[in-house]
């Protein structure tokens, strides 16, 4: 398979980038026919930008605007341009903590995926593992879903469960969920890369 056959990914994140790291490892180890073309962040010094750079991928900080929750129009336009410049076919949100707006949703219909650290529709929003502990859940997990205009509300693609232990701390549960994320997200990307469910 030539490099041109690979599914072109654009990754957006705001945090450490452990999911991106797991994706890079899986692309290599499992020969998934996909490649990360660009990594974008709304946080200037985010770990995810360092991880992108360490894999020699083009990275870019995009000033997100004044709202802590959304991208303003200009920043969305900048992100859209950066993705189009790299001819990105599938957008991967990996810990991107802002709501995606209409320009990006229209540019990538059913081509923007997100991972969330709960069994959606339970516990959308911030610090979902703490929500699971507060609710007394005995099972937690993570979800990969299509992105829509809401918060962690799009159609569910895949989920993985983890047990909640009686003596769990938020940190221990979060680590267990992240471990599951690092398996689940590459599996979904593998499926998209091999089956191109959006082609046509
Ligand atoms: C992940 O646990 C992801 O599920 C969460 O941010 C973390 C990013 O970690 N995303 C959300 O909560 C989105 N609502 P990472 O930067 O180490 O991949």
Short mmCIF file of C-alpha atoms and ligand atoms in Angstrom, two decimals:
data_model
loop_
_atom_site.label_atom_id
_atom_site.label_comp_id
_atom_site.label_asym_id
_atom_site.label_seq_id
_atom_site.Cartn_x
_atom_site.Cartn_y
_atom_site.Cartn_z
CA UNK A 1 0.00 0.00 0.00
CA UNK A 2 1.46 3.39 -0.92
CA UNK A 3 1.49 6.29 1.54
CA UNK A 4 -1.23 7.92 -0.56
CA UNK A 5 -3.68 5.18 0.40
CA UNK A 6 -3.48 6.02 4.07
CA UNK A 7 -6.38 7.73 5.80
CA UNK A 8 -5.29 11.27 6.63
CA UNK A 9 -5.91 12.19 10.27
CA UNK A 10 -5.97 15.59 12.00
CA UNK A 11 -5.80 15.49 15.80
CA UNK A 12 -7.07 18.21 18.17
CA UNK A 13 -6.24 18.17 21.88
CA UNK A 14 -5.83 20.40 24.91
CA UNK A 15 -3.95 18.15 27.33
CA UNK A 16 -1.17 15.66 27.88
CA UNK A 17 -1.73 13.71 24.68
CA UNK A 18 -1.57 10.17 26.05
CA UNK A 19 -4.31 9.14 23.60
CA UNK A 20 -2.32 10.57 20.70
CA UNK A 21 0.73 8.68 21.93
CA UNK A 22 -1.29 5.43 21.97
CA UNK A 23 -2.59 6.19 18.47
CA UNK A 24 0.95 6.70 17.12
CA UNK A 25 2.03 3.41 18.69
CA UNK A 26 -0.92 1.52 17.24
CA UNK A 27 -0.50 3.01 13.75
CA UNK A 28 3.02 1.67 13.76
CA UNK A 29 2.60 -1.65 15.60
CA UNK A 30 -0.56 -2.75 13.79
CA UNK A 31 0.24 -1.21 10.42
CA UNK A 32 -3.04 0.68 10.49
CA UNK A 33 -3.43 2.37 7.08
CA UNK A 34 -3.71 5.88 8.51
CA UNK A 35 -1.31 8.71 9.25
CA UNK A 36 -1.45 11.76 11.49
CA UNK A 37 -0.93 14.79 9.25
CA UNK A 38 -1.37 17.61 11.78
CA UNK A 39 -1.81 18.12 15.54
CA UNK A 40 -3.63 21.26 16.69
CA UNK A 41 -4.16 22.61 20.20
CA UNK A 42 -5.97 25.48 21.87
CA UNK A 43 -3.37 25.36 24.70
CA UNK A 44 -0.05 26.94 23.82
CA UNK A 45 2.28 24.49 25.55
CA UNK A 46 0.07 21.39 25.65
CA UNK A 47 1.79 18.03 25.97
CA UNK A 48 -0.05 16.83 22.87
CA UNK A 49 1.92 19.34 20.75
CA UNK A 50 5.18 17.95 22.11
CA UNK A 51 4.06 14.42 21.30
CA UNK A 52 3.16 15.46 17.76
CA UNK A 53 6.54 17.12 17.32
CA UNK A 54 8.39 14.09 18.69
CA UNK A 55 6.78 12.11 15.84
CA UNK A 56 7.81 14.79 13.34
CA UNK A 57 4.23 15.76 12.60
CA UNK A 58 3.23 19.34 11.81
CA UNK A 59 1.84 20.95 15.00
CA UNK A 60 0.14 24.25 15.60
CA UNK A 61 -1.24 26.25 18.52
CA UNK A 62 -4.48 28.02 17.59
CA UNK A 63 -5.62 30.92 19.75
CA UNK A 64 -9.18 29.85 20.66
CA UNK A 65 -10.79 33.20 21.46
CA UNK A 66 -12.12 34.54 24.76
CA UNK A 67 -14.66 31.86 25.73
CA UNK A 68 -13.31 29.00 27.88
CA UNK A 69 -15.87 26.60 26.34
CA UNK A 70 -16.08 27.34 22.63
CA UNK A 71 -13.92 28.26 19.69
CA UNK A 72 -14.62 31.70 18.30
CA UNK A 73 -15.32 32.06 14.57
CA UNK A 74 -11.78 33.08 13.68
CA UNK A 75 -10.18 30.17 15.53
CA UNK A 76 -12.58 27.69 14.01
CA UNK A 77 -11.71 29.07 10.61
CA UNK A 78 -7.99 28.74 11.40
CA UNK A 79 -8.44 25.13 12.49
CA UNK A 80 -10.53 24.35 9.42
CA UNK A 81 -7.86 25.87 7.16
CA UNK A 82 -5.07 23.91 8.85
CA UNK A 83 -7.02 20.64 8.44
CA UNK A 84 -7.82 21.36 4.79
CA UNK A 85 -4.25 22.37 4.09
CA UNK A 86 -3.18 18.85 5.10
CA UNK A 87 -6.16 17.30 3.24
CA UNK A 88 -7.35 15.73 6.48
CA UNK A 89 -10.12 13.18 6.00
CA UNK A 90 -10.92 12.27 9.60
CA UNK A 91 -10.66 14.57 12.63
CA UNK A 92 -9.74 12.97 15.95
CA UNK A 93 -10.54 14.86 19.16
CA UNK A 94 -8.15 13.53 21.80
CA UNK A 95 -8.83 15.49 24.97
CA UNK A 96 -9.97 18.63 23.13
CA UNK A 97 -11.93 20.55 25.74
CA UNK A 98 -13.97 22.96 23.60
CA UNK A 99 -17.27 22.66 21.79
CA UNK A 100 -16.88 22.32 18.02
CA UNK A 101 -18.79 24.96 16.05
CA UNK A 102 -20.83 24.98 12.84
CA UNK A 103 -18.01 25.61 10.33
CA UNK A 104 -16.02 22.53 11.34
CA UNK A 105 -19.12 20.35 11.70
CA UNK A 106 -20.23 21.31 8.20
CA UNK A 107 -16.75 20.76 6.76
CA UNK A 108 -16.41 17.28 8.31
CA UNK A 109 -19.90 15.70 8.56
CA UNK A 110 -19.63 12.39 10.49
CA UNK A 111 -15.89 12.76 10.16
CA UNK A 112 -15.12 14.16 13.61
CA UNK A 113 -14.66 11.63 16.42
CA UNK A 114 -14.27 12.21 20.15
CA UNK A 115 -13.28 10.03 23.09
CA UNK A 116 -14.91 10.64 26.45
CA UNK A 117 -14.04 9.02 29.80
CA UNK A 118 -17.50 7.67 30.66
CA UNK A 119 -20.12 5.28 29.37
CA UNK A 120 -22.16 7.92 27.57
CA UNK A 121 -24.90 9.03 27.79
CA UNK A 122 -23.92 8.86 31.46
CA UNK A 123 -21.66 11.61 32.78
CA UNK A 124 -20.98 14.02 29.90
CA UNK A 125 -18.83 17.07 30.61
CA UNK A 126 -15.83 17.56 32.84
CA UNK A 127 -14.10 15.00 35.10
CA UNK A 128 -16.47 12.18 34.21
CA UNK A 129 -14.62 9.64 36.38
CA UNK A 130 -15.40 11.78 39.46
CA UNK A 131 -19.04 11.88 38.37
CA UNK A 132 -19.03 8.06 38.19
CA UNK A 133 -17.60 7.77 41.72
CA UNK A 134 -20.06 10.33 43.10
CA UNK A 135 -22.94 8.40 41.50
CA UNK A 136 -21.79 5.15 43.13
CA UNK A 137 -21.39 3.40 39.76
CA UNK A 138 -19.86 -0.07 39.88
CA UNK A 139 -18.93 0.03 36.20
CA UNK A 140 -17.30 2.96 34.37
CA UNK A 141 -15.55 3.21 31.03
CA UNK A 142 -15.03 5.25 27.90
CA UNK A 143 -16.90 6.05 24.71
CA UNK A 144 -15.89 6.96 21.17
CA UNK A 145 -18.63 8.92 19.41
CA UNK A 146 -19.31 11.18 16.46
CA UNK A 147 -19.18 14.85 17.35
CA UNK A 148 -22.25 17.03 17.00
CA UNK A 149 -23.07 20.55 18.23
CA UNK A 150 -23.62 19.37 21.84
CA UNK A 151 -21.32 18.33 24.68
CA UNK A 152 -20.36 14.64 24.41
CA UNK A 153 -23.74 14.02 22.80
CA UNK A 154 -23.15 12.59 19.29
CA UNK A 155 -23.96 9.10 18.08
CA UNK A 156 -22.02 6.39 19.92
CA UNK A 157 -19.54 4.31 17.89
CA UNK A 158 -17.87 2.09 20.52
CA UNK A 159 -17.51 1.71 24.28
CA UNK A 160 -15.24 -0.12 26.71
CA UNK A 161 -16.11 -0.89 30.32
CA UNK A 162 -13.86 -0.93 33.38
CA UNK A 163 -14.74 -2.04 36.90
CA UNK A 164 -14.98 0.52 39.67
CA UNK A 165 -13.19 -0.86 42.76
CA UNK A 166 -14.66 -0.30 46.23
CA UNK A 167 -11.57 1.62 47.36
CA UNK A 168 -11.04 3.55 44.11
CA UNK A 169 -9.59 7.04 44.23
CA UNK A 170 -10.42 9.43 41.39
CA UNK A 171 -6.82 9.12 40.18
CA UNK A 172 -6.88 5.30 40.16
CA UNK A 173 -10.20 5.15 38.30
CA UNK A 174 -9.11 7.80 35.81
CA UNK A 175 -5.89 5.83 35.09
CA UNK A 176 -7.89 2.62 34.51
CA UNK A 177 -10.27 4.43 32.16
CA UNK A 178 -7.38 6.01 30.26
CA UNK A 179 -5.80 2.61 29.82
CA UNK A 180 -9.07 1.45 28.20
CA UNK A 181 -9.11 4.59 26.03
CA UNK A 182 -5.64 3.79 24.72
CA UNK A 183 -6.96 0.45 23.44
CA UNK A 184 -10.39 1.56 22.22
CA UNK A 185 -9.49 4.69 20.22
CA UNK A 186 -6.86 2.95 18.05
CA UNK A 187 -9.33 0.09 17.42
CA UNK A 188 -11.93 2.56 16.13
CA UNK A 189 -9.36 4.37 13.97
CA UNK A 190 -8.22 1.01 12.61
CA UNK A 191 -11.83 0.25 11.65
CA UNK A 192 -12.29 3.63 9.94
CA UNK A 193 -8.98 3.34 8.10
CA UNK A 194 -9.71 -0.13 6.73
CA UNK A 195 -13.42 0.28 6.00
CA UNK A 196 -13.78 4.00 5.19
CA UNK A 197 -17.43 4.03 6.35
CA UNK A 198 -17.82 7.63 5.12
CA UNK A 199 -16.60 7.02 1.56
CA UNK A 200 -18.91 7.81 -1.33
C1 LIG B 1 -9.05 11.76 27.96
O1 LIG B 1 -9.26 11.00 29.10
C2 LIG B 1 -10.36 12.05 27.25
O2 LIG B 1 -11.28 11.05 27.42
C3 LIG B 1 -10.80 13.33 27.93
O3 LIG B 1 -9.61 14.07 28.08
C4 LIG B 1 -8.54 13.16 28.33
C5 LIG B 1 -7.35 13.58 27.51
O4 LIG B 1 -6.22 12.84 27.89
N1 LIG B 1 -11.76 14.02 27.13
C6 LIG B 1 -12.88 14.55 27.63
O5 LIG B 1 -13.16 14.57 28.80
C7 LIG B 1 -13.79 15.17 26.56
N2 LIG B 1 -15.07 15.47 27.11
P1 LIG B 1 -4.90 12.83 27.00
O6 LIG B 1 -4.57 14.29 26.66
O7 LIG B 1 -3.87 12.23 27.90
O8 LIG B 1 -5.18 12.01 25.78
#
